[in-house]
Amino acid sequence: MNRGLLIVFEGIDGSGKSTQCRRLAELLNKKGIANISFAEPTRGKWGMKIRQLLEKGRNGISPDEELEWFMNDRKEDVEQNIKPALKAGKVVLMDRYYFSTAAYQGALGFDPHKIRADNEKFAPIPDRVLVFHNSPEISLERIESSREEKSAFEKRDYLIAVQNIFKSFSGPNIRYISSDPSLEIVYEQVVCEVQDLFEVKL
Ligand code: TYD
C-alpha cells in the first residue's frame, strides 16, 4: 500500500507537545515534504461534545460514555482524515492519538493496555510516537499561566496518574522525550528521534 508516515505527539497537558508538533510541521514544509497535522479531540461532532465536557466538567457523564466519545471521535478522524492522508503519501503529524485515550481514560480505571489494543484494531499504528514527559508541577504552572481555569482533565493527582500510564507504554515505535529543557533543546531531540524515518537530512 502506498503509505505516508504517521508521527504522533503525546504527553500530559502543558508538556509542550503541541508546540513541538507545530515546529516539526514547519521544518517539513521548509524541506518540501508534504505533511498535514491533525489534533484530537477533533473539531467534529464528537470532538465538540468532548470540548464541552472539558469546559463544564465531567458532571452527568459516566466514564464509559466518556471513553465511548473519545473512541467515536477517533473512528471519525481515522476514516475522514488520517487514512486518506496516509494513502496520499503524506507525513501525518498528530497532536494526540490513542495513547491519550489509554492514559487519560485509563486513569479513570479502565485497563490502558486493553484501550490501546482496542484502538489498534481500527486505527493505523504510528511509525513513531514521541511521548513528552515532565514534572506535573511544571505542567500545572504552564497550564495556570496560559489559562484562567483548569479543566476537569488538568488536576494534579489525575495528571500524575495519566503520566504514569504514559510512561508504561513500550514498543519499538515509542520514544520518550523530557520536556524539562528549553524548547530549542527539546526540538533538537524531536528532530533526532524522527530523522531515521526520512531519506533527506532534516
Ligand atoms: P488538548 O490536546 O489539551 O486539546 P486543546 O489543546 O485543543 O485543548 O486535549 C484536551 C484534553 O483531552 C486533554 O486534557 C486530554 C484529553 N484527552 C483524553 O482524555 N482522551 C483522549 O483520547 C484525547 C485525545 C484527549
PDB file of N, CA and C and ligand atoms in Angstrom, residues 10-14 17-18 39-43 50-51 54 58 66 70-71 73-74 95-105 147 151-154 158-159, ligand 1:
ATOM      1  N   GLU A  10       2.543  12.888  22.021  1.00  0.00           N
ATOM      2  CA  GLU A  10       1.709  12.584  23.189  1.00  0.00           C
ATOM      3  C   GLU A  10       2.340  13.138  24.461  1.00  0.00           C
ATOM      4  N   GLY A  11       1.533  13.257  25.485  1.00  0.00           N
ATOM      5  CA  GLY A  11       2.045  13.724  26.775  1.00  0.00           C
ATOM      6  C   GLY A  11       0.954  14.444  27.542  1.00  0.00           C
ATOM      7  N   ILE A  12       1.216  14.704  28.827  1.00  0.00           N
ATOM      8  CA  ILE A  12       0.189  15.375  29.620  1.00  0.00           C
ATOM      9  C   ILE A  12       0.045  16.838  29.184  1.00  0.00           C
ATOM     10  N   ASP A  13      -1.048  17.437  29.597  1.00  0.00           N
ATOM     11  CA  ASP A  13      -1.300  18.844  29.284  1.00  0.00           C
ATOM     12  C   ASP A  13      -0.126  19.678  29.783  1.00  0.00           C
ATOM     13  N   GLY A  14       0.272  20.677  29.009  1.00  0.00           N
ATOM     14  CA  GLY A  14       1.367  21.544  29.444  1.00  0.00           C
ATOM     15  C   GLY A  14       2.744  20.926  29.243  1.00  0.00           C
ATOM     16  N   LYS A  17       3.937  19.509  23.898  1.00  0.00           N
ATOM     17  CA  LYS A  17       3.871  18.674  22.683  1.00  0.00           C
ATOM     18  C   LYS A  17       3.281  19.418  21.478  1.00  0.00           C
ATOM     19  N   SER A  18       2.280  20.275  21.722  1.00  0.00           N
ATOM     20  CA  SER A  18       1.642  20.958  20.585  1.00  0.00           C
ATOM     21  C   SER A  18       2.629  21.894  19.896  1.00  0.00           C
ATOM     22  N   ALA A  39      -5.369  17.121  15.108  1.00  0.00           N
ATOM     23  CA  ALA A  39      -5.352  17.101  16.573  1.00  0.00           C
ATOM     24  C   ALA A  39      -6.601  16.403  17.086  1.00  0.00           C
ATOM     25  N   GLU A  40      -6.443  15.646  18.142  1.00  0.00           N
ATOM     26  CA  GLU A  40      -7.585  15.034  18.838  1.00  0.00           C
ATOM     27  C   GLU A  40      -7.609  15.550  20.268  1.00  0.00           C
ATOM     28  N   PRO A  41      -8.802  15.822  20.853  1.00  0.00           N
ATOM     29  CA  PRO A  41     -10.103  15.723  20.217  1.00  0.00           C
ATOM     30  C   PRO A  41     -10.223  16.654  19.005  1.00  0.00           C
ATOM     31  N   THR A  42     -11.021  16.195  18.022  1.00  0.00           N
ATOM     32  CA  THR A  42     -11.143  16.927  16.765  1.00  0.00           C
ATOM     33  C   THR A  42     -12.164  18.061  16.904  1.00  0.00           C
ATOM     34  N   ARG A  43     -12.437  18.698  15.808  1.00  0.00           N
ATOM     35  CA  ARG A  43     -13.490  19.735  15.796  1.00  0.00           C
ATOM     36  C   ARG A  43     -14.759  19.166  15.174  1.00  0.00           C
ATOM     37  N   ILE A  50     -16.942  16.549  23.326  1.00  0.00           N
ATOM     38  CA  ILE A  50     -15.855  16.366  24.300  1.00  0.00           C
ATOM     39  C   ILE A  50     -15.371  17.718  24.817  1.00  0.00           C
ATOM     40  N   ARG A  51     -15.274  18.695  23.918  1.00  0.00           N
ATOM     41  CA  ARG A  51     -14.780  20.012  24.343  1.00  0.00           C
ATOM     42  C   ARG A  51     -15.710  20.674  25.360  1.00  0.00           C
ATOM     43  N   LEU A  54     -14.853  19.201  28.610  1.00  0.00           N
ATOM     44  CA  LEU A  54     -13.615  19.756  29.153  1.00  0.00           C
ATOM     45  C   LEU A  54     -13.894  21.081  29.858  1.00  0.00           C
ATOM     46  N   ARG A  58     -16.966  16.868  34.271  1.00  0.00           N
ATOM     47  CA  ARG A  58     -17.467  15.543  33.927  1.00  0.00           C
ATOM     48  C   ARG A  58     -18.849  15.248  34.501  1.00  0.00           C
ATOM     49  N   GLU A  66     -17.696   8.584  28.444  1.00  0.00           N
ATOM     50  CA  GLU A  66     -16.532   9.420  28.101  1.00  0.00           C
ATOM     51  C   GLU A  66     -15.588   8.652  27.167  1.00  0.00           C
ATOM     52  N   PHE A  70     -14.554   9.523  23.068  1.00  0.00           N
ATOM     53  CA  PHE A  70     -13.206   9.644  22.508  1.00  0.00           C
ATOM     54  C   PHE A  70     -12.978   8.613  21.399  1.00  0.00           C
ATOM     55  N   MET A  71     -13.517   7.398  21.598  1.00  0.00           N
ATOM     56  CA  MET A  71     -13.364   6.359  20.573  1.00  0.00           C
ATOM     57  C   MET A  71     -14.126   6.743  19.302  1.00  0.00           C
ATOM     58  N   ASP A  73     -14.863   9.740  18.298  1.00  0.00           N
ATOM     59  CA  ASP A  73     -14.159  10.865  17.670  1.00  0.00           C
ATOM     60  C   ASP A  73     -12.984  10.327  16.846  1.00  0.00           C
ATOM     61  N   ARG A  74     -12.260   9.381  17.429  1.00  0.00           N
ATOM     62  CA  ARG A  74     -11.091   8.832  16.721  1.00  0.00           C
ATOM     63  C   ARG A  74     -11.506   8.050  15.477  1.00  0.00           C
ATOM     64  N   ASP A  95      -1.356  15.629  16.956  1.00  0.00           N
ATOM     65  CA  ASP A  95      -1.265  16.164  18.310  1.00  0.00           C
ATOM     66  C   ASP A  95      -2.303  15.381  19.125  1.00  0.00           C
ATOM     67  N   ARG A  96      -1.872  14.338  19.756  1.00  0.00           N
ATOM     68  CA  ARG A  96      -2.652  13.328  20.499  1.00  0.00           C
ATOM     69  C   ARG A  96      -3.291  12.295  19.569  1.00  0.00           C
ATOM     70  N   TYR A  97      -3.343  11.063  20.098  1.00  0.00           N
ATOM     71  CA  TYR A  97      -3.921   9.928  19.373  1.00  0.00           C
ATOM     72  C   TYR A  97      -4.345   8.923  20.439  1.00  0.00           C
ATOM     73  N   TYR A  98      -4.361   7.644  20.101  1.00  0.00           N
ATOM     74  CA  TYR A  98      -4.995   6.718  21.051  1.00  0.00           C
ATOM     75  C   TYR A  98      -4.206   6.458  22.332  1.00  0.00           C
ATOM     76  N   PHE A  99      -2.946   6.875  22.374  1.00  0.00           N
ATOM     77  CA  PHE A  99      -2.203   6.724  23.631  1.00  0.00           C
ATOM     78  C   PHE A  99      -2.794   7.661  24.687  1.00  0.00           C
ATOM     79  N   SER A 100      -3.360   8.793  24.217  1.00  0.00           N
ATOM     80  CA  SER A 100      -4.036   9.702  25.161  1.00  0.00           C
ATOM     81  C   SER A 100      -5.270   9.031  25.764  1.00  0.00           C
ATOM     82  N   THR A 101      -6.008   8.298  24.954  1.00  0.00           N
ATOM     83  CA  THR A 101      -7.199   7.610  25.490  1.00  0.00           C
ATOM     84  C   THR A 101      -6.764   6.560  26.510  1.00  0.00           C
ATOM     85  N   ALA A 102      -5.718   5.819  26.150  1.00  0.00           N
ATOM     86  CA  ALA A 102      -5.228   4.787  27.070  1.00  0.00           C
ATOM     87  C   ALA A 102      -4.797   5.421  28.392  1.00  0.00           C
ATOM     88  N   ALA A 103      -4.123   6.588  28.311  1.00  0.00           N
ATOM     89  CA  ALA A 103      -3.600   7.210  29.532  1.00  0.00           C
ATOM     90  C   ALA A 103      -4.688   7.960  30.312  1.00  0.00           C
ATOM     91  N   TYR A 104      -5.446   8.833  29.626  1.00  0.00           N
ATOM     92  CA  TYR A 104      -6.424   9.660  30.354  1.00  0.00           C
ATOM     93  C   TYR A 104      -7.644   8.851  30.802  1.00  0.00           C
ATOM     94  N   GLN A 105      -8.196   8.015  29.904  1.00  0.00           N
ATOM     95  CA  GLN A 105      -9.360   7.242  30.320  1.00  0.00           C
ATOM     96  C   GLN A 105      -8.886   6.032  31.139  1.00  0.00           C
ATOM     97  N   ARG A 147      -3.980  29.820  31.082  1.00  0.00           N
ATOM     98  CA  ARG A 147      -5.448  29.828  31.123  1.00  0.00           C
ATOM     99  C   ARG A 147      -5.931  30.246  32.493  1.00  0.00           C
ATOM    100  N   SER A 151      -9.200  22.592  33.512  1.00  0.00           N
ATOM    101  CA  SER A 151     -10.350  21.750  33.196  1.00  0.00           C
ATOM    102  C   SER A 151     -10.319  20.534  34.109  1.00  0.00           C
ATOM    103  N   ALA A 152     -11.394  19.745  34.014  1.00  0.00           N
ATOM    104  CA  ALA A 152     -11.504  18.551  34.845  1.00  0.00           C
ATOM    105  C   ALA A 152     -10.362  17.576  34.563  1.00  0.00           C
ATOM    106  N   PHE A 153      -9.690  17.788  33.412  1.00  0.00           N
ATOM    107  CA  PHE A 153      -8.644  16.862  32.982  1.00  0.00           C
ATOM    108  C   PHE A 153      -7.275  17.316  33.457  1.00  0.00           C
ATOM    109  N   GLU A 154      -7.227  18.423  34.173  1.00  0.00           N
ATOM    110  CA  GLU A 154      -5.927  19.015  34.479  1.00  0.00           C
ATOM    111  C   GLU A 154      -5.644  19.121  35.982  1.00  0.00           C
ATOM    112  N   TYR A 158      -4.657  13.600  39.088  1.00  0.00           N
ATOM    113  CA  TYR A 158      -5.084  12.930  37.857  1.00  0.00           C
ATOM    114  C   TYR A 158      -3.954  12.961  36.818  1.00  0.00           C
ATOM    115  N   LEU A 159      -3.319  14.138  36.686  1.00  0.00           N
ATOM    116  CA  LEU A 159      -2.211  14.247  35.706  1.00  0.00           C
ATOM    117  C   LEU A 159      -1.057  13.317  36.059  1.00  0.00           C
TER     118      LEU A 159
HETATM  119  P1  TYD B   1      -5.659  19.016  24.309  1.00  0.00           P
HETATM  120  O1  TYD B   1      -4.594  18.384  23.490  1.00  0.00           O
HETATM  121  O2  TYD B   1      -5.236  19.761  25.548  1.00  0.00           O
HETATM  122  O3  TYD B   1      -6.557  19.928  23.385  1.00  0.00           O
HETATM  123  P2  TYD B   1      -6.530  21.520  23.272  1.00  0.00           P
HETATM  124  O4  TYD B   1      -5.094  21.915  23.261  1.00  0.00           O
HETATM  125  O5  TYD B   1      -7.255  21.785  21.973  1.00  0.00           O
HETATM  126  O6  TYD B   1      -7.289  21.994  24.477  1.00  0.00           O
HETATM  127  O7  TYD B   1      -6.699  17.883  24.718  1.00  0.00           O
HETATM  128  C1  TYD B   1      -7.791  18.205  25.526  1.00  0.00           C
HETATM  129  C2  TYD B   1      -7.938  17.198  26.651  1.00  0.00           C
HETATM  130  O8  TYD B   1      -8.476  15.962  26.162  1.00  0.00           O
HETATM  131  C3  TYD B   1      -6.645  16.857  27.361  1.00  0.00           C
HETATM  132  O9  TYD B   1      -6.784  17.185  28.741  1.00  0.00           O
HETATM  133  C4  TYD B   1      -6.512  15.376  27.204  1.00  0.00           C
HETATM  134  C5  TYD B   1      -7.900  14.901  26.883  1.00  0.00           C
HETATM  135  N1  TYD B   1      -7.962  13.652  26.062  1.00  0.00           N
HETATM  136  C6  TYD B   1      -8.433  12.498  26.662  1.00  0.00           C
HETATM  137  O10 TYD B   1      -8.775  12.490  27.857  1.00  0.00           O
HETATM  138  N2  TYD B   1      -8.534  11.347  25.910  1.00  0.00           N
HETATM  139  C7  TYD B   1      -8.191  11.320  24.593  1.00  0.00           C
HETATM  140  O11 TYD B   1      -8.301  10.254  23.934  1.00  0.00           O
HETATM  141  C8  TYD B   1      -7.698  12.526  23.976  1.00  0.00           C
HETATM  142  C9  TYD B   1      -7.334  12.539  22.523  1.00  0.00           C
HETATM  143  C10 TYD B   1      -7.617  13.677  24.759  1.00  0.00           C
END
